[in-house]
Amino acid sequence: MNDKAYLPFTRPTLDEETIQGVADVLRSGWITSGPMVEQFEKGLSEYLGGKRFLRTYLHATGAMEEALVMAGIGAGDEVIVPAMTFAATANVVVRVGAKPVLVDVDLRSRAMLMDQAAAAVTPRTRAIMPVHLNGMAADLDAVYALAKKHKLRVIEDAAQAIGTEYRGRRIGSFGDIVVFSFHANKNLTTIEGGAVSVATAEEAKRLEILRFHGITKHPDGTMDVSEAASKHNMTDVAARVGIGQLKHLDGFNRKRRELAYRYFELLADESLALLPAKGDAGHSWHMFTPLPLYMKYGLDRNTLKQRMHAQGIGLGIHYQALNQFSFYKKMGYKEGQFPNAERIGSETLTFPLFPTMQLSDVDRVCTALKHCLTQKA
Ligand SMILES: *Cc1c(COP(=O)(O)O)cnc(C)c1O
């Protein structure tokens, strides 16, 4: 990327083979769910070791919602969710009629604080939703131990964690219910898309029914509708994008890790920003989200963001704390309840990190950061 080009915080990487493949699907006469979806699901299953059942969805939000339905979670139930995540994680719990019970996260790893999660369990708790935020695996040993103790379902929000490893095993290759997103910004994209990884053929079958009108097809061409389900099936056009992406996923994630490590090297003394947890080699670095020390330099976050924009660098905000949104306030959550999530939400900025960036782009971001923090108004 040339030095003068605007550097966004992320950008999808699509190769010519994929673009050609999409054109072929468009010309084929079969553009919605068909052979490409089947092939993509097979590819995902193989990527995750071949022992799990993978079903694609139109997006992770719908996939998480139907996963909760599949797990029998609804009115009167409580689900433990971190206060620092994308709104979808908690929204889907509300959508199925249950209550999201928020808990705070670690300031650096952004993972749910497991002592708070344990304290949040009540007789109504039915599930826990760990989020592998920024591509860093949550503390799954602790999550599954708590789940076992209280007989909870675990729905892992692995929207940002395709290719992430936990103790040497890929997220989604083990565990209860694991949901990936393939939104345009994620480490693997299908433009919009998601997938659920489950352990049994029975649960995979139910997910198929839930993603397509509650329909079961009979061999004689008739069908039954066994429940009033919604519609979440991925198109073959999207699946073809995913097939092209899957080949590059490990390479993409390796590049993301190199770029993240360059940020750690250049920002190591933490004079400009409080760094996120570095994790281990299993971290897939979906995003690099430090807390820049703009207050120390007499600035507010938006001023820093605007100054960086003027330097040709786009920064994002991922995410605000859930208890600060009007809907969750109406549910009874209050300011000050989740100090770490709120601090992250009000101070974090997402720095550019995507596979076609160069290490020199990271240098440019860090030089600009220093300049923007210290320049006189
Ligand atoms: C992107 C994302 C989602 C939603 O994924 P979609 O595929 O856009 O529905 C949910 N949770 C987290 C943490 C995400 O980053």
GROMACS .gro file of C-alpha atoms and ligand atoms in nm:
model
  392
    1MET     CA    1   0.000   0.000   0.000
    2ASN     CA    2   0.148   0.336  -0.092
    3ASP     CA    3   0.227   0.578   0.184
    4LYS     CA    4  -0.024   0.840   0.080
    5ALA     CA    5  -0.324   0.607   0.056
    6TYR     CA    6  -0.589   0.640   0.325
    7LEU     CA    7  -0.548   0.359   0.572
    8PRO     CA    8  -0.887   0.235   0.698
    9PHE     CA    9  -0.906   0.028   1.017
   10THR     CA   10  -0.998  -0.274   0.810
   11ARG     CA   11  -1.053  -0.387   0.454
   12PRO     CA   12  -1.156  -0.726   0.307
   13THR     CA   13  -0.906  -0.921   0.095
   14LEU     CA   14  -1.068  -1.088  -0.206
   15ASP     CA   15  -0.855  -1.257  -0.474
   16GLU     CA   16  -0.929  -1.277  -0.848
   17GLU     CA   17  -1.000  -1.651  -0.829
   18THR     CA   18  -1.283  -1.578  -0.582
   19ILE     CA   19  -1.423  -1.293  -0.792
   20GLN     CA   20  -1.417  -1.519  -1.100
   21GLY     CA   21  -1.578  -1.798  -0.897
   22VAL     CA   22  -1.859  -1.565  -0.788
   23ALA     CA   23  -1.917  -1.465  -1.152
   24ASP     CA   24  -1.941  -1.837  -1.240
   25VAL     CA   25  -2.203  -1.890  -0.967
   26LEU     CA   26  -2.400  -1.591  -1.094
   27ARG     CA   27  -2.400  -1.740  -1.446
   28SER     CA   28  -2.480  -2.092  -1.327
   29GLY     CA   29  -2.855  -2.054  -1.285
   30TRP     CA   30  -2.839  -2.151  -0.915
   31ILE     CA   31  -2.761  -1.853  -0.694
   32THR     CA   32  -2.923  -1.919  -0.356
   33SER     CA   33  -2.845  -2.210  -0.118
   34GLY     CA   34  -2.710  -2.506  -0.317
   35PRO     CA   35  -2.386  -2.683  -0.401
   36MET     CA   36  -2.160  -2.395  -0.291
   37VAL     CA   37  -2.318  -2.385   0.056
   38GLU     CA   38  -2.267  -2.758   0.085
   39GLN     CA   39  -1.903  -2.727  -0.024
   40PHE     CA   40  -1.836  -2.434   0.210
   41GLU     CA   41  -1.988  -2.620   0.506
   42LYS     CA   42  -1.771  -2.922   0.422
   43GLY     CA   43  -1.463  -2.697   0.398
   44LEU     CA   44  -1.538  -2.536   0.734
   45SER     CA   45  -1.594  -2.873   0.895
   46GLU     CA   46  -1.258  -2.997   0.759
   47TYR     CA   47  -1.086  -2.678   0.874
   48LEU     CA   48  -1.220  -2.751   1.223
   49GLY     CA   49  -1.087  -3.107   1.228
   50GLY     CA   50  -1.378  -3.298   1.071
   51LYS     CA   51  -1.548  -3.406   1.395
   52ARG     CA   52  -1.805  -3.126   1.424
   53PHE     CA   53  -2.125  -3.040   1.238
   54LEU     CA   54  -2.118  -2.702   1.065
   55ARG     CA   55  -2.426  -2.521   0.936
   56THR     CA   56  -2.407  -2.183   0.763
   57TYR     CA   57  -2.646  -1.896   0.823
   58LEU     CA   58  -2.714  -1.557   0.668
   59HIS     CA   59  -2.534  -1.389   0.959
   60ALA     CA   60  -2.402  -1.471   1.306
   61THR     CA   61  -2.682  -1.272   1.468
   62GLY     CA   62  -2.948  -1.505   1.325
   63ALA     CA   63  -2.728  -1.805   1.396
   64MET     CA   64  -2.691  -1.711   1.765
   65GLU     CA   65  -3.063  -1.644   1.795
   66GLU     CA   66  -3.154  -1.985   1.650
   67ALA     CA   67  -2.882  -2.153   1.857
   68LEU     CA   68  -3.057  -2.018   2.169
   69VAL     CA   69  -3.392  -2.146   2.038
   70MET     CA   70  -3.233  -2.484   1.970
   71ALA     CA   71  -3.098  -2.490   2.326
   72GLY     CA   72  -3.453  -2.432   2.453
   73ILE     CA   73  -3.377  -2.091   2.600
   74GLY     CA   74  -3.668  -1.848   2.626
   75ALA     CA   75  -3.901  -1.659   2.859
   76GLY     CA   76  -3.794  -1.661   3.224
   77ASP     CA   77  -3.440  -1.778   3.148
   78GLU     CA   78  -3.118  -1.590   3.216
   79VAL     CA   79  -2.806  -1.594   3.001
   80ILE     CA   80  -2.469  -1.459   3.119
   81VAL     CA   81  -2.314  -1.218   2.867
   82PRO     CA   82  -2.008  -0.988   2.893
   83ALA     CA   83  -2.087  -0.614   2.914
   84MET     CA   84  -1.813  -0.546   2.656
   85THR     CA   85  -1.914  -0.702   2.324
   86PHE     CA   86  -2.101  -0.612   2.009
   87ALA     CA   87  -2.470  -0.548   2.086
   88ALA     CA   88  -2.580  -0.861   1.897
   89THR     CA   89  -2.455  -1.096   2.172
   90ALA     CA   90  -2.705  -0.958   2.424
   91ASN     CA   91  -2.976  -0.857   2.175
   92VAL     CA   92  -3.032  -1.215   2.061
   93VAL     CA   93  -3.095  -1.320   2.421
   94VAL     CA   94  -3.366  -1.054   2.443
   95ARG     CA   95  -3.507  -1.161   2.105
   96VAL     CA   96  -3.578  -1.514   2.234
   97GLY     CA   97  -3.750  -1.371   2.542
   98ALA     CA   98  -3.471  -1.438   2.793
   99LYS     CA   99  -3.271  -1.194   3.005
  100PRO     CA  100  -2.906  -1.111   2.938
  101VAL     CA  101  -2.723  -1.090   3.271
  102LEU     CA  102  -2.420  -0.870   3.211
  103VAL     CA  103  -2.082  -0.913   3.379
  104ASP     CA  104  -1.764  -0.706   3.354
  105VAL     CA  105  -1.454  -0.798   3.153
  106ASP     CA  106  -1.078  -0.786   3.201
  107LEU     CA  107  -0.936  -0.448   3.100
  108ARG     CA  108  -0.665  -0.598   2.876
  109SER     CA  109  -0.792  -0.935   2.751
  110ARG     CA  110  -1.155  -0.814   2.729
  111ALA     CA  111  -1.267  -1.161   2.844
  112MET     CA  112  -1.556  -1.202   3.086
  113LEU     CA  113  -1.442  -1.197   3.451
  114MET     CA  114  -1.518  -1.550   3.556
  115ASP     CA  115  -1.555  -1.478   3.928
  116GLN     CA  116  -1.828  -1.229   3.838
  117ALA     CA  117  -1.985  -1.481   3.600
  118ALA     CA  118  -1.991  -1.740   3.879
  119ALA     CA  119  -2.151  -1.486   4.113
  120ALA     CA  120  -2.415  -1.405   3.850
  121VAL     CA  121  -2.554  -1.760   3.835
  122THR     CA  122  -2.909  -1.793   3.972
  123PRO     CA  123  -3.163  -2.079   3.957
  124ARG     CA  124  -3.288  -1.921   3.631
  125THR     CA  125  -2.949  -1.921   3.455
  126ARG     CA  126  -2.959  -2.150   3.151
  127ALA     CA  127  -2.658  -2.050   2.944
  128ILE     CA  128  -2.337  -1.852   2.929
  129MET     CA  129  -2.206  -1.672   2.621
  130PRO     CA  130  -1.830  -1.618   2.626
  131VAL     CA  131  -1.707  -1.382   2.351
  132HIS     CA  132  -1.366  -1.430   2.190
  133LEU     CA  133  -1.327  -1.056   2.149
  134ASN     CA  134  -1.069  -0.926   1.901
  135GLY     CA  135  -0.983  -1.287   1.811
  136MET     CA  136  -0.845  -1.372   2.154
  137ALA     CA  137  -0.987  -1.691   2.304
  138ALA     CA  138  -1.183  -1.646   2.627
  139ASP     CA  139  -1.091  -1.854   2.932
  140LEU     CA  140  -1.280  -2.162   2.813
  141ASP     CA  141  -1.156  -2.398   3.085
  142ALA     CA  142  -1.320  -2.170   3.342
  143VAL     CA  143  -1.632  -2.120   3.127
  144TYR     CA  144  -1.690  -2.491   3.073
  145ALA     CA  145  -1.615  -2.570   3.439
  146LEU     CA  146  -1.882  -2.321   3.547
  147ALA     CA  147  -2.123  -2.458   3.285
  148LYS     CA  148  -2.069  -2.813   3.404
  149LYS     CA  149  -2.120  -2.718   3.768
  150HIS     CA  150  -2.458  -2.550   3.699
  151LYS     CA  151  -2.567  -2.753   3.392
  152LEU     CA  152  -2.557  -2.449   3.161
  153ARG     CA  153  -2.541  -2.449   2.784
  154VAL     CA  154  -2.242  -2.261   2.640
  155ILE     CA  155  -2.297  -2.053   2.327
  156GLU     CA  156  -1.956  -1.921   2.226
  157ASP     CA  157  -1.975  -1.592   2.034
  158ALA     CA  158  -1.684  -1.673   1.805
  159ALA     CA  159  -1.784  -1.403   1.555
  160GLN     CA  160  -1.427  -1.270   1.568
  161ALA     CA  161  -1.249  -1.600   1.620
  162ILE     CA  162  -1.237  -1.810   1.303
  163GLY     CA  163  -0.884  -1.955   1.311
  164THR     CA  164  -0.828  -1.867   1.678
  165GLU     CA  165  -0.680  -2.146   1.890
  166TYR     CA  166  -0.736  -2.215   2.257
  167ARG     CA  167  -0.458  -2.427   2.409
  168GLY     CA  168  -0.362  -2.547   2.062
  169ARG     CA  169  -0.716  -2.638   1.946
  170ARG     CA  170  -0.916  -2.432   1.700
  171ILE     CA  171  -1.220  -2.254   1.838
  172GLY     CA  172  -1.524  -2.440   1.705
  173SER     CA  173  -1.342  -2.775   1.686
  174PHE     CA  174  -1.467  -2.860   2.037
  175GLY     CA  175  -1.715  -2.733   2.292
  176ASP     CA  176  -2.092  -2.692   2.300
  177ILE     CA  177  -2.239  -2.442   2.049
  178VAL     CA  178  -1.993  -2.214   1.867
  179VAL     CA  179  -2.104  -1.935   1.634
  180PHE     CA  180  -1.884  -1.764   1.374
  181SER     CA  181  -1.949  -1.448   1.173
  182PHE     CA  182  -1.837  -1.391   0.815
  183HIS     CA  183  -1.939  -1.024   0.800
  184ALA     CA  184  -1.731  -0.812   0.562
  185ASN     CA  185  -1.492  -0.702   0.839
  186LYS     CA  186  -1.425  -1.043   0.991
  187ASN     CA  187  -1.109  -1.253   0.943
  188LEU     CA  188  -1.296  -1.465   0.687
  189THR     CA  189  -1.582  -1.304   0.496
  190THR     CA  190  -1.879  -1.418   0.288
  191ILE     CA  191  -1.991  -1.048   0.264
  192GLU     CA  192  -2.258  -1.130   0.524
  193GLY     CA  193  -2.270  -1.474   0.679
  194GLY     CA  194  -2.232  -1.693   0.982
  195ALA     CA  195  -2.199  -2.053   1.088
  196VAL     CA  196  -2.279  -2.269   1.386
  197SER     CA  197  -2.059  -2.557   1.501
  198VAL     CA  198  -2.233  -2.824   1.707
  199ALA     CA  199  -2.131  -3.167   1.836
  200THR     CA  200  -2.420  -3.383   1.714
  201ALA     CA  201  -2.603  -3.458   1.389
  202GLU     CA  202  -2.935  -3.413   1.572
  203GLU     CA  203  -2.853  -3.053   1.668
  204ALA     CA  204  -2.727  -2.982   1.315
  205LYS     CA  205  -3.057  -3.114   1.174
  206ARG     CA  206  -3.256  -2.888   1.408
  207LEU     CA  207  -3.044  -2.591   1.297
  208GLU     CA  208  -3.129  -2.674   0.934
  209ILE     CA  209  -3.499  -2.673   1.021
  210LEU     CA  210  -3.465  -2.348   1.216
  211ARG     CA  211  -3.285  -2.171   0.934
  212PHE     CA  212  -3.549  -2.253   0.672
  213HIS     CA  213  -3.914  -2.204   0.771
  214GLY     CA  214  -3.929  -2.515   0.993
  215ILE     CA  215  -3.939  -2.727   0.679
  216THR     CA  216  -3.848  -3.096   0.653
  217LYS     CA  217  -3.857  -3.231   0.298
  218HIS     CA  218  -3.997  -3.577   0.226
  219PRO     CA  219  -3.858  -3.811  -0.044
  220ASP     CA  220  -4.188  -3.794  -0.240
  221GLY     CA  221  -4.144  -3.419  -0.293
  222THR     CA  222  -4.388  -3.307  -0.022
  223MET     CA  223  -4.278  -3.140   0.299
  224ASP     CA  224  -4.374  -3.089   0.659
  225VAL     CA  225  -4.351  -2.770   0.865
  226SER     CA  226  -4.274  -2.879   1.221
  227GLU     CA  227  -4.236  -2.533   1.372
  228ALA     CA  228  -4.296  -2.169   1.271
  229ALA     CA  229  -3.929  -2.098   1.206
  230SER     CA  230  -3.768  -1.800   1.039
  231LYS     CA  231  -3.532  -1.786   0.737
  232HIS     CA  232  -3.156  -1.755   0.760
  233ASN     CA  233  -3.006  -1.957   0.474
  234MET     CA  234  -2.680  -1.846   0.312
  235THR     CA  235  -2.671  -1.793  -0.065
  236ASP     CA  236  -2.439  -1.984  -0.300
  237VAL     CA  237  -2.289  -1.649  -0.407
  238ALA     CA  238  -2.185  -1.580  -0.047
  239ALA     CA  239  -2.069  -1.937   0.010
  240ARG     CA  240  -1.847  -1.915  -0.300
  241VAL     CA  241  -1.678  -1.610  -0.147
  242GLY     CA  242  -1.621  -1.813   0.170
  243ILE     CA  243  -1.470  -2.105  -0.023
  244GLY     CA  244  -1.216  -1.865  -0.176
  245GLN     CA  245  -1.142  -1.711   0.164
  246LEU     CA  246  -1.093  -2.037   0.350
  247LYS     CA  247  -0.780  -2.119   0.147
  248HIS     CA  248  -0.618  -1.797   0.269
  249LEU     CA  249  -0.744  -1.791   0.626
  250ASP     CA  250  -0.433  -1.920   0.800
  251GLY     CA  251  -0.216  -1.689   0.589
  252PHE     CA  252  -0.442  -1.393   0.668
  253ASN     CA  253  -0.425  -1.468   1.039
  254ARG     CA  254  -0.047  -1.511   1.030
  255LYS     CA  255  -0.018  -1.168   0.868
  256ARG     CA  256  -0.255  -1.016   1.124
  257ARG     CA  257  -0.038  -1.156   1.404
  258GLU     CA  258   0.279  -1.008   1.249
  259LEU     CA  259   0.115  -0.667   1.222
  260ALA     CA  260  -0.015  -0.684   1.580
  261TYR     CA  261   0.330  -0.778   1.709
  262ARG     CA  262   0.475  -0.476   1.526
  263TYR     CA  263   0.226  -0.256   1.714
  264PHE     CA  264   0.339  -0.416   2.042
  265GLU     CA  265   0.701  -0.352   1.951
  266LEU     CA  266   0.648   0.015   1.865
  267LEU     CA  267   0.411   0.092   2.153
  268ALA     CA  268   0.588  -0.128   2.410
  269ASP     CA  269   0.665   0.141   2.667
  270GLU     CA  270   0.292   0.230   2.688
  271SER     CA  271   0.367   0.600   2.692
  272LEU     CA  272   0.110   0.652   2.411
  273ALA     CA  273  -0.148   0.384   2.480
  274LEU     CA  274  -0.253   0.112   2.723
  275LEU     CA  275  -0.213  -0.206   2.521
  276PRO     CA  276  -0.456  -0.498   2.497
  277ALA     CA  277  -0.343  -0.843   2.615
  278LYS     CA  278  -0.095  -0.996   2.373
  279GLY     CA  279  -0.216  -1.353   2.422
  280ASP     CA  280  -0.032  -1.641   2.258
  281ALA     CA  281   0.020  -1.766   1.901
  282GLY     CA  282  -0.344  -1.882   1.894
  283HIS     CA  283  -0.470  -1.522   1.892
  284SER     CA  284  -0.612  -1.446   1.543
  285TRP     CA  285  -0.590  -1.068   1.586
  286HIS     CA  286  -0.929  -0.972   1.445
  287MET     CA  287  -0.870  -0.622   1.583
  288PHE     CA  288  -0.603  -0.426   1.765
  289THR     CA  289  -0.786  -0.209   2.018
  290PRO     CA  290  -0.558  -0.022   2.261
  291LEU     CA  291  -0.668   0.258   2.492
  292PRO     CA  292  -0.469   0.561   2.365
  293LEU     CA  293  -0.363   0.794   2.647
  294TYR     CA  294  -0.520   1.105   2.490
  295MET     CA  295  -0.625   1.241   2.830
  296LYS     CA  296  -0.263   1.255   2.942
  297TYR     CA  297  -0.203   1.484   2.642
  298GLY     CA  298  -0.508   1.700   2.715
  299LEU     CA  299  -0.724   1.566   2.431
  300ASP     CA  300  -1.054   1.386   2.401
  301ARG     CA  301  -1.104   1.069   2.198
  302ASN     CA  302  -1.285   1.232   1.910
  303THR     CA  303  -1.016   1.497   1.866
  304LEU     CA  304  -0.752   1.225   1.843
  305LYS     CA  305  -0.970   1.032   1.597
  306GLN     CA  306  -1.014   1.343   1.380
  307ARG     CA  307  -0.644   1.427   1.388
  308MET     CA  308  -0.557   1.072   1.282
  309HIS     CA  309  -0.816   1.097   1.003
  310ALA     CA  310  -0.646   1.416   0.884
  311GLN     CA  311  -0.321   1.211   0.872
  312GLY     CA  312  -0.496   0.959   0.645
  313ILE     CA  313  -0.561   0.700   0.913
  314GLY     CA  314  -0.907   0.563   0.995
  315LEU     CA  315  -0.976   0.447   1.350
  316GLY     CA  316  -1.287   0.264   1.474
  317ILE     CA  317  -1.465   0.224   1.808
  318HIS     CA  318  -1.519  -0.139   1.917
  319TYR     CA  319  -1.726  -0.133   2.131
  320GLN     CA  320  -1.927   0.078   2.373
  321ALA     CA  321  -2.030  -0.096   2.696
  322LEU     CA  322  -2.378  -0.250   2.669
  323ASN     CA  323  -2.506  -0.096   2.995
  324GLN     CA  324  -2.458   0.251   2.843
  325PHE     CA  325  -2.714   0.192   2.566
  326SER     CA  326  -3.067   0.323   2.622
  327PHE     CA  327  -3.229  -0.019   2.577
  328TYR     CA  328  -3.014  -0.183   2.844
  329LYS     CA  329  -3.063   0.115   3.074
  330LYS     CA  330  -3.438   0.061   3.042
  331MET     CA  331  -3.375  -0.300   3.142
  332GLY     CA  332  -3.227  -0.166   3.466
  333TYR     CA  333  -2.854  -0.157   3.400
  334LYS     CA  334  -2.676   0.150   3.536
  335GLU     CA  335  -2.370   0.364   3.470
  336GLY     CA  336  -2.078   0.256   3.684
  337GLN     CA  337  -2.181  -0.108   3.711
  338PHE     CA  338  -1.905  -0.242   3.486
  339PRO     CA  339  -1.600  -0.017   3.530
  340ASN     CA  340  -1.366  -0.203   3.293
  341ALA     CA  341  -1.621  -0.241   3.014
  342GLU     CA  342  -1.717   0.125   3.049
  343ARG     CA  343  -1.357   0.241   3.047
  344ILE     CA  344  -1.282   0.034   2.737
  345GLY     CA  345  -1.602   0.159   2.575
  346SER     CA  346  -1.523   0.523   2.633
  347GLU     CA  347  -1.146   0.512   2.565
  348THR     CA  348  -1.073   0.246   2.304
  349LEU     CA  349  -0.983   0.309   1.942
  350THR     CA  350  -0.943   0.037   1.680
  351PHE     CA  351  -0.618   0.073   1.485
  352PRO     CA  352  -0.573  -0.038   1.123
  353LEU     CA  353  -0.511  -0.412   1.095
  354PHE     CA  354  -0.587  -0.619   0.785
  355PRO     CA  355  -0.388  -0.872   0.580
  356THR     CA  356  -0.282  -0.649   0.289
  357MET     CA  357  -0.128  -0.390   0.522
  358GLN     CA  358   0.250  -0.370   0.544
  359LEU     CA  359   0.463  -0.350   0.857
  360SER     CA  360   0.558  -0.001   0.738
  361ASP     CA  361   0.190   0.097   0.761
  362VAL     CA  362   0.202   0.007   1.132
  363ASP     CA  363   0.509   0.229   1.167
  364ARG     CA  364   0.317   0.507   0.995
  365VAL     CA  365   0.021   0.467   1.233
  366CYS     CA  366   0.243   0.479   1.541
  367THR     CA  367   0.436   0.782   1.415
  368ALA     CA  368   0.107   0.958   1.342
  369LEU     CA  369  -0.026   0.862   1.686
  370LYS     CA  370   0.269   1.026   1.855
  371HIS     CA  371   0.236   1.332   1.633
  372CYS     CA  372  -0.140   1.367   1.689
  373LEU     CA  373  -0.113   1.323   2.065
  374THR     CA  374   0.163   1.580   2.104
  375GLN     CA  375   0.085   1.840   1.836
  376LYS     CA  376  -0.023   2.178   1.963
  377ALA     CA  377  -0.384   2.264   1.888
  378LIG     C1  378  -1.976  -0.925   1.404
  378LIG     C2  379  -2.019  -0.971   1.537
  378LIG     C3  380  -2.146  -1.025   1.560
  378LIG     C4  381  -2.254  -1.026   1.456
  378LIG     O1  382  -2.218  -1.093   1.340
  378LIG     P1  383  -2.309  -1.077   1.209
  378LIG     O2  384  -2.258  -1.185   1.119
  378LIG     O3  385  -2.283  -0.941   1.156
  378LIG     O4  386  -2.449  -1.098   1.248
  378LIG     C5  387  -2.175  -1.072   1.686
  378LIG     N1  388  -2.087  -1.067   1.787
  378LIG     C6  389  -1.964  -1.015   1.769
  378LIG     C7  390  -1.868  -1.012   1.884
  378LIG     C8  391  -1.927  -0.963   1.645
  378LIG     O5  392  -1.806  -0.908   1.629
   0.00000   0.00000   0.00000
